[in-house]
PDB file of C-alpha atoms in Angstrom:
ATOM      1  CA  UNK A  26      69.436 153.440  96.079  1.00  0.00           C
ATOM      2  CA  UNK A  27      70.533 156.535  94.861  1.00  0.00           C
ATOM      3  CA  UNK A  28      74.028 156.726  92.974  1.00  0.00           C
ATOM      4  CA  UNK A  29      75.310 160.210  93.030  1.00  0.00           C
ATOM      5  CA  UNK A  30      78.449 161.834  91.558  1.00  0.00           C
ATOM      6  CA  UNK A  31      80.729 163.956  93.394  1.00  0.00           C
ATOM      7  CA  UNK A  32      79.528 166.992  95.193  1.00  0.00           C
ATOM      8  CA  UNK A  33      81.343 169.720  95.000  1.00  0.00           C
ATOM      9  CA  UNK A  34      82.010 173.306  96.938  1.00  0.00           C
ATOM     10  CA  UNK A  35      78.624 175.236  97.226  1.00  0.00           C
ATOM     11  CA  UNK A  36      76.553 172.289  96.761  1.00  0.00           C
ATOM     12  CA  UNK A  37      74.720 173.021  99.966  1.00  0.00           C
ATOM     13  CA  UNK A  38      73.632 176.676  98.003  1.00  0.00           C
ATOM     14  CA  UNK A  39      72.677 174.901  94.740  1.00  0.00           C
ATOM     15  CA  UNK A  40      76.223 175.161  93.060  1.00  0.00           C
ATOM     16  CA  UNK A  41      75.966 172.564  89.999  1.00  0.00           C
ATOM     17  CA  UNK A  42      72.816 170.739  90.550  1.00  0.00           C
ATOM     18  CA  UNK A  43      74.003 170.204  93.936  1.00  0.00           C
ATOM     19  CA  UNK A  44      70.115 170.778  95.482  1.00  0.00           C
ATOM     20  CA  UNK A  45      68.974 168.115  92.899  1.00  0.00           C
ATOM     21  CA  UNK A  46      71.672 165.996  93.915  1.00  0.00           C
ATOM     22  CA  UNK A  47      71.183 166.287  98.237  1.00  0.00           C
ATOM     23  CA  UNK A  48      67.650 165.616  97.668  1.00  0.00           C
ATOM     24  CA  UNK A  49      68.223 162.265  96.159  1.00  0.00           C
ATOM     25  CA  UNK A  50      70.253 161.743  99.132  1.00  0.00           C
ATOM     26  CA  UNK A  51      67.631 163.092 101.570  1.00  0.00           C
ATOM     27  CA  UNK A  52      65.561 159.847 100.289  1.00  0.00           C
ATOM     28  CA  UNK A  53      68.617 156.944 101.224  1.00  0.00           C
ATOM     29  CA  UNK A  54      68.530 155.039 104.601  1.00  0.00           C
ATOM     30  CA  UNK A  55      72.559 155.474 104.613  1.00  0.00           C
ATOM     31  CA  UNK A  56      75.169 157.381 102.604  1.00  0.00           C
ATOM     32  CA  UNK A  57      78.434 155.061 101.437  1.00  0.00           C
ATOM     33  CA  UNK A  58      81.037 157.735 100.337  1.00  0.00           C
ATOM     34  CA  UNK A  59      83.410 156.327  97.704  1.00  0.00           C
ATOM     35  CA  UNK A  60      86.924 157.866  98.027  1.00  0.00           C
ATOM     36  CA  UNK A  61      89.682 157.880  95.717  1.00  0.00           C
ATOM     37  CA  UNK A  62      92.615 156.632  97.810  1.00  0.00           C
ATOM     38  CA  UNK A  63      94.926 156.384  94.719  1.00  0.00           C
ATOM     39  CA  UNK A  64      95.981 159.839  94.908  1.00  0.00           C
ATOM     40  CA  UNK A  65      96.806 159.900  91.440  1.00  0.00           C
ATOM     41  CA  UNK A  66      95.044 162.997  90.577  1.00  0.00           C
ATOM     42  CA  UNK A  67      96.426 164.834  94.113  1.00  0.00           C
ATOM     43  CA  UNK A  68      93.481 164.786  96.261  1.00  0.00           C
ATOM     44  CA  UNK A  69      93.353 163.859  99.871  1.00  0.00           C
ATOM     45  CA  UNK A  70      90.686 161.641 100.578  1.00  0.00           C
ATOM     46  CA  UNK A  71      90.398 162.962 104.312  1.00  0.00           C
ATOM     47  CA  UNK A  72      90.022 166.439 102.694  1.00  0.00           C
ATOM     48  CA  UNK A  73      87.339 165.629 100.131  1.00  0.00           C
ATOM     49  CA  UNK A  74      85.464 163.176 103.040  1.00  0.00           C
ATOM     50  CA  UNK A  75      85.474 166.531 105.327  1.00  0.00           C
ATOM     51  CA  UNK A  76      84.203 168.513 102.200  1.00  0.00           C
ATOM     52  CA  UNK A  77      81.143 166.426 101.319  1.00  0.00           C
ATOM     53  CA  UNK A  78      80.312 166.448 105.173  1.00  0.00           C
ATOM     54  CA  UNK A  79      80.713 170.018 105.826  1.00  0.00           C
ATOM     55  CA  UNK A  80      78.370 170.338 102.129  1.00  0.00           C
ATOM     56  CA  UNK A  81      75.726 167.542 104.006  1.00  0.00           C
ATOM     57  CA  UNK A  82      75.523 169.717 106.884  1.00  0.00           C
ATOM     58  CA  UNK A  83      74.794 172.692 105.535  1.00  0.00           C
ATOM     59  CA  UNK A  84      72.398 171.601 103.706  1.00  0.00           C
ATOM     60  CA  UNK A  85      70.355 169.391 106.314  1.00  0.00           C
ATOM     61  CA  UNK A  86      71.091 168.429 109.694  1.00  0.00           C
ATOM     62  CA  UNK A  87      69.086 165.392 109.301  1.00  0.00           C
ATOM     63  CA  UNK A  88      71.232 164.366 106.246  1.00  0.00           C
ATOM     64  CA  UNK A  89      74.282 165.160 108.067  1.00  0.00           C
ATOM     65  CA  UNK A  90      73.460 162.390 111.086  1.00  0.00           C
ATOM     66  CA  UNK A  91      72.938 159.289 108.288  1.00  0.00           C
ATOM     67  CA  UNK A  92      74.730 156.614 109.432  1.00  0.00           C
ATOM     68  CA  UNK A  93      77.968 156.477 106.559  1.00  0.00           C
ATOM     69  CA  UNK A  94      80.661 154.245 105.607  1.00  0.00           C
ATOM     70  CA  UNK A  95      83.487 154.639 103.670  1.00  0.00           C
ATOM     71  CA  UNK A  96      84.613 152.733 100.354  1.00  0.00           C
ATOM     72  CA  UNK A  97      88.222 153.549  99.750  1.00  0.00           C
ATOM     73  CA  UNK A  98      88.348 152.995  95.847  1.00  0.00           C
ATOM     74  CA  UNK A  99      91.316 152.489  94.013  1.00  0.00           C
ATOM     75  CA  UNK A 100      93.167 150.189  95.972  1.00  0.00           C
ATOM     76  CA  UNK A 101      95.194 149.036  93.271  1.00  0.00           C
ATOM     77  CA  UNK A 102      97.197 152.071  92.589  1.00  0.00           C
ATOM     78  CA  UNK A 103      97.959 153.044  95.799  1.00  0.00           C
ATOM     79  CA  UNK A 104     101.790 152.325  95.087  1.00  0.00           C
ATOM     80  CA  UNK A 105     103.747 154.138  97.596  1.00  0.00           C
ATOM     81  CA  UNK A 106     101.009 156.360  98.993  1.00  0.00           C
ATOM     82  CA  UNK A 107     100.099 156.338 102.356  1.00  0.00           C
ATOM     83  CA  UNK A 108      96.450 157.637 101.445  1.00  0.00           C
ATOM     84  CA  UNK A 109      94.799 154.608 102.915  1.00  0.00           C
ATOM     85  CA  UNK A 110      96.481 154.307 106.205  1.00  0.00           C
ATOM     86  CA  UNK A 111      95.825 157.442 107.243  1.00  0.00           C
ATOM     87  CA  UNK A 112      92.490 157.409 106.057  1.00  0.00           C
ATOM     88  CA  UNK A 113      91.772 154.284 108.289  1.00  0.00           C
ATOM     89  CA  UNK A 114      93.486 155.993 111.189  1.00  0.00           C
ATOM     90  CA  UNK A 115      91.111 159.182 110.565  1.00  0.00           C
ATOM     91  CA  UNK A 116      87.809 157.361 110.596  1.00  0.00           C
ATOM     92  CA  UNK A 117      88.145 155.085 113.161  1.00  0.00           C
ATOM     93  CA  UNK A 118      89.102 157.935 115.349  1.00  0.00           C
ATOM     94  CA  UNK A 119      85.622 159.344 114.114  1.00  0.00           C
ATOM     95  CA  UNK A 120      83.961 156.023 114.529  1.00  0.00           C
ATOM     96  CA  UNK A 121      83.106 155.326 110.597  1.00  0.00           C
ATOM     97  CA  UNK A 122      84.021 152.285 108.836  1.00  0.00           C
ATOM     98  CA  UNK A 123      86.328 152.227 105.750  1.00  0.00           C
ATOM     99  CA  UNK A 124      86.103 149.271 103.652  1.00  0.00           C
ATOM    100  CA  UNK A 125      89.159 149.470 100.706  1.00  0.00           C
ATOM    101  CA  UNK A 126      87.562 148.307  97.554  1.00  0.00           C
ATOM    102  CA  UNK A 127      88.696 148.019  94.017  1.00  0.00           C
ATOM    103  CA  UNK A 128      85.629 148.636  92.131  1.00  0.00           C
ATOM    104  CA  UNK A 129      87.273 147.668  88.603  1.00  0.00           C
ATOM    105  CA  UNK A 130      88.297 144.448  89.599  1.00  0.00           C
ATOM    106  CA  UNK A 131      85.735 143.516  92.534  1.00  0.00           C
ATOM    107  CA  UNK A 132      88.438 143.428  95.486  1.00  0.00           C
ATOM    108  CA  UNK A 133      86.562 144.029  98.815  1.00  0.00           C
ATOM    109  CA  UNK A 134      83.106 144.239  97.762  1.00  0.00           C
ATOM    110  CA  UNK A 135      81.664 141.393  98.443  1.00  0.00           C
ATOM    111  CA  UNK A 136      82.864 142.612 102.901  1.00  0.00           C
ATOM    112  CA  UNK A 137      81.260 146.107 101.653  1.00  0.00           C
ATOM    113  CA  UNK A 138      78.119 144.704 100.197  1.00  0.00           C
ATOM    114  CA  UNK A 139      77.566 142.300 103.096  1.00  0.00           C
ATOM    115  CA  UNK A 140      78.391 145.027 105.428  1.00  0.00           C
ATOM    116  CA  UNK A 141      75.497 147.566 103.439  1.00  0.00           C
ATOM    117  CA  UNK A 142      73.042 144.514 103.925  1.00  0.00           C
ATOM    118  CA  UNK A 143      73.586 144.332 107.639  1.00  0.00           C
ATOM    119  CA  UNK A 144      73.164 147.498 107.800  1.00  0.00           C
ATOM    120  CA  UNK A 145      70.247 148.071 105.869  1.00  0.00           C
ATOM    121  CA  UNK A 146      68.675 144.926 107.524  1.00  0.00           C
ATOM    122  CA  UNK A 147      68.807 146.608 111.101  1.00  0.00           C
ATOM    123  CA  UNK A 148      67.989 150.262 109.742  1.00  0.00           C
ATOM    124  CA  UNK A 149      65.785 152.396 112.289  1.00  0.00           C
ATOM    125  CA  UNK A 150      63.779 155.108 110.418  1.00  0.00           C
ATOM    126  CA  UNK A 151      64.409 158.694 112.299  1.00  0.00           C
ATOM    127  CA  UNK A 152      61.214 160.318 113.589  1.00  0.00           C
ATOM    128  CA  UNK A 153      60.063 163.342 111.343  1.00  0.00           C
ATOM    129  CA  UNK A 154      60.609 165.951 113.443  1.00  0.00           C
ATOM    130  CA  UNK A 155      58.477 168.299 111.151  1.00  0.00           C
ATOM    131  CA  UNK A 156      55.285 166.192 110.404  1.00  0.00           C
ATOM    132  CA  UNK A 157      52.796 165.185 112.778  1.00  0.00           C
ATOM    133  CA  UNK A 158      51.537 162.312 110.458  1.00  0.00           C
ATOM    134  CA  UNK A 159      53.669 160.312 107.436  1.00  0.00           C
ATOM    135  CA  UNK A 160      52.460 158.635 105.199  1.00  0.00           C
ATOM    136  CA  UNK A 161      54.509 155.482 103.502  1.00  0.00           C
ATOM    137  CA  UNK A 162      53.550 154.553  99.758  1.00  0.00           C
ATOM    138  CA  UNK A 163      55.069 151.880  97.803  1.00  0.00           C
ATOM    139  CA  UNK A 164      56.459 152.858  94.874  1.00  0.00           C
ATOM    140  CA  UNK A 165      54.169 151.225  91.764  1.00  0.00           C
ATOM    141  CA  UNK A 166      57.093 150.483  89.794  1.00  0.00           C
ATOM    142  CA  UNK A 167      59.702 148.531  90.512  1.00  0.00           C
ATOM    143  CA  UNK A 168      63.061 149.131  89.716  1.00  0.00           C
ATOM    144  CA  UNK A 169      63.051 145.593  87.948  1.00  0.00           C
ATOM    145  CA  UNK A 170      60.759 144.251  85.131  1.00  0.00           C
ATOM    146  CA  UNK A 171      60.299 140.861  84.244  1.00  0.00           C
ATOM    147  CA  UNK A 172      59.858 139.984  80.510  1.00  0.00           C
ATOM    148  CA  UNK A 173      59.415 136.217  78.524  1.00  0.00           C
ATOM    149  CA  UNK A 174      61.959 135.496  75.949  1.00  0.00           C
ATOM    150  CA  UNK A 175      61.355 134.179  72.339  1.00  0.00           C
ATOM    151  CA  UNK A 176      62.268 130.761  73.680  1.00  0.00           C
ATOM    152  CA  UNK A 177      60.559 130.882  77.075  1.00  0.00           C
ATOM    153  CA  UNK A 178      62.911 132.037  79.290  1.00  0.00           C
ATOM    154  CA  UNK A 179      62.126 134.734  82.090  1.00  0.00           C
ATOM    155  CA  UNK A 180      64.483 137.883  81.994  1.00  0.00           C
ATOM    156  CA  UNK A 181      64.182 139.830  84.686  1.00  0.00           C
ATOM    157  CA  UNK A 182      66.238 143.036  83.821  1.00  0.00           C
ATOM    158  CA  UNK A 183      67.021 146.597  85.854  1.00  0.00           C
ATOM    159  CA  UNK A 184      70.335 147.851  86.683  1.00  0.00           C
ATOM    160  CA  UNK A 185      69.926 146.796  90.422  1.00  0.00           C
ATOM    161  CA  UNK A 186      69.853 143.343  90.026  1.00  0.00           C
ATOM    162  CA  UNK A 187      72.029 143.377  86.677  1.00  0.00           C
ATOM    163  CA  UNK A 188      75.079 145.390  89.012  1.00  0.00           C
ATOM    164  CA  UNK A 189      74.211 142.514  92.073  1.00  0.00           C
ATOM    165  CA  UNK A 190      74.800 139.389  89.231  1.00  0.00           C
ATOM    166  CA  UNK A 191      77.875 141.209  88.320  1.00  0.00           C
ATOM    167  CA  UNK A 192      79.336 141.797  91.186  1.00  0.00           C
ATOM    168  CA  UNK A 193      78.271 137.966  92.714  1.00  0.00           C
ATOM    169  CA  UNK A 194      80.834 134.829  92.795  1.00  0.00           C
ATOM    170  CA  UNK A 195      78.513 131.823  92.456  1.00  0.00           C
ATOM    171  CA  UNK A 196      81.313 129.427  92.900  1.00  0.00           C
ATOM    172  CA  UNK A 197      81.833 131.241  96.593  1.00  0.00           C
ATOM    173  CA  UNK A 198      79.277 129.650  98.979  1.00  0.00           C
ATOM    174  CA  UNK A 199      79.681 133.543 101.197  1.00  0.00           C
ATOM    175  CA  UNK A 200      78.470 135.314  98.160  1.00  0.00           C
ATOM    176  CA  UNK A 201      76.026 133.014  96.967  1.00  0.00           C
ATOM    177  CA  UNK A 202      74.123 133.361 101.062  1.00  0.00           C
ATOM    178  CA  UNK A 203      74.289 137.039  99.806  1.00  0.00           C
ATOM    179  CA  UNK A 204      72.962 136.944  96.804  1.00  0.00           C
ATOM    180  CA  UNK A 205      69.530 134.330  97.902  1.00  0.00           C
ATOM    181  CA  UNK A 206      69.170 137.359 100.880  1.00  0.00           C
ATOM    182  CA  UNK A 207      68.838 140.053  98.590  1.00  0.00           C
ATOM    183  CA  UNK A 208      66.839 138.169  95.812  1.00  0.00           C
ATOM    184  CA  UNK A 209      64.343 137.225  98.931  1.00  0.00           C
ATOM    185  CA  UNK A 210      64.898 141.054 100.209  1.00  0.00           C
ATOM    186  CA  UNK A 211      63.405 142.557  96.548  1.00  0.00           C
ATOM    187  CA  UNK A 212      60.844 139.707  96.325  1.00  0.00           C
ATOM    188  CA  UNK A 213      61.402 138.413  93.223  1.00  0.00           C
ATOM    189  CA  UNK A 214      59.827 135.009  93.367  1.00  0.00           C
ATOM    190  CA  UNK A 215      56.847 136.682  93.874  1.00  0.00           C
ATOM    191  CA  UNK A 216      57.018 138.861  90.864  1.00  0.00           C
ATOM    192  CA  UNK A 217      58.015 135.698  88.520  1.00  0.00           C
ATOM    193  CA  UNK A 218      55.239 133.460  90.079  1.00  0.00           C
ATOM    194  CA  UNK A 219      52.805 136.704  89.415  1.00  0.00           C
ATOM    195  CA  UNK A 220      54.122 136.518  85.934  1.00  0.00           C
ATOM    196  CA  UNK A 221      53.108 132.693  85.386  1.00  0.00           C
ATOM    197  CA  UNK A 222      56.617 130.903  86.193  1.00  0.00           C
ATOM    198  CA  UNK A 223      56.366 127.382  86.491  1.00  0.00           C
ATOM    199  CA  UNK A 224      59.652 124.795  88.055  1.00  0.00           C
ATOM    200  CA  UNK A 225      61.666 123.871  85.448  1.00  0.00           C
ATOM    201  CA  UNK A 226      61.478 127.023  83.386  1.00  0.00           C
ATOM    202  CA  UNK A 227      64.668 128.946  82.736  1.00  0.00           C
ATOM    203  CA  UNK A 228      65.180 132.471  84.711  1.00  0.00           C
ATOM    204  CA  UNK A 229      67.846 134.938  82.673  1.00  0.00           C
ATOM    205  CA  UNK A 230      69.767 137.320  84.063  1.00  0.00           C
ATOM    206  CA  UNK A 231      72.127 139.585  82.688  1.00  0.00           C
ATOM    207  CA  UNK A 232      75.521 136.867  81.979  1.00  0.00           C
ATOM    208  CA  UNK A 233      73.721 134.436  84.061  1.00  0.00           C
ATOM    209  CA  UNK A 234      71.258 131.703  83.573  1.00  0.00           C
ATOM    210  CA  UNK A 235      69.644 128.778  85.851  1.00  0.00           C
ATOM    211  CA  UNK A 236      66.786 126.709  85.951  1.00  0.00           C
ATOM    212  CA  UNK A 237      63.956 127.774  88.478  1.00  0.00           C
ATOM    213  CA  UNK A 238      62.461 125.810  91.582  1.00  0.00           C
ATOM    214  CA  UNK A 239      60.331 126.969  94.040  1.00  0.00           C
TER     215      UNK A 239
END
């Protein structure tokens, strides 16, 4: 996952660190473009969703055809804007999805992140065009570590699965599915039972805390 900021006009020619930033992207299985919707600072979200596409394609053809979706941010101070309507009108006339979000408060991301999953879960890798022969290697560090606490406990820590605790109702059976999918997804039982975890022994992360069982 790569989290970039906004691109902005010239990217494509190495404006900014826009080359630095499009080649992080190069490496993602799909791009989800977060819009501001609020229109609090003037934009048009259409406008800056056709700018970042028009920077993608001149750039890379290849990065241009990811699959996208769109969060609409900023939900909550829409007021009397009618930034989000005809954003939704825009993109399913192009075919892309728009989920509205508020990422301060969590509204909508639990449909986003389920959405991303799906997604991810029936991803196709395109065919090199250039290469005659790739070659895959796993990455030798994760993006995860597990360490033992003073009193026993296993903290697994990393900003991956710190932002997927956060953003996780575990009183909300939906979210909880979500959350066992993408713990099996990033393996980590097998990188606590490779670090000596036993049933019964406490598992720590970030606000939350639970008691572990094969």
């Amino acid at each position: 996952m790569a989290d970039i900021p906004g691109l902005i006009d010239g990217a494509s020619e190495g404006v900014g660190l826009g080359h630095d930033f499009l080649r992080h992207i190069e490496r993602t299985k799909i791009l989800i473009h977060v819009i501001d919707v609020s229109g609090i600072e003037g934009r048009d979200p259409i406008e800056d969703y056709e700018k970042i596409n028009a920077e993608l394609a001149k750039y890379s053809e290849k990065l241009s055809r990811k699959q996208q979706i769109v969060a609409a941010n900023k939900i909550d101070l829409l007021g009397d804007s009618d930034n989000l309507e005809r954003l939704m009108d825009y993109m399913a006339a192009h075919g892309v999805e728009v989920y509205p979000i508020c990422a301060m408060t969590g509204e909508g991301m639990d449909k986003l992140l389920e959405r991303v999953w799906t997604m991810l879960e029936e991803y196709v890798e395109e065919p090199d065009e250039t290469t005659e022969e790739v070659v895959y290697k796993a990455q030798n560090k994760p993006d995860f570590e597990v360490k033992r606490d003073d009193d026993g406990a296993f903290v697994i820590t990393g900003a991956r699965i710190e932002n997927l605790v956060a953003m996780t109702n575990f009183d909300d059976d939906q979210s909880l599915r979500r959350f066992q999918r993408i713990w099996r997804y990033m393996e980590l039982d097998k990188l606590l039972q490779e670090h000596g975890i036993q049933d019964g022994n406490t598992v720590r992360i970030y606000s939350m805390e639970f008691e572990y069982h094969k």
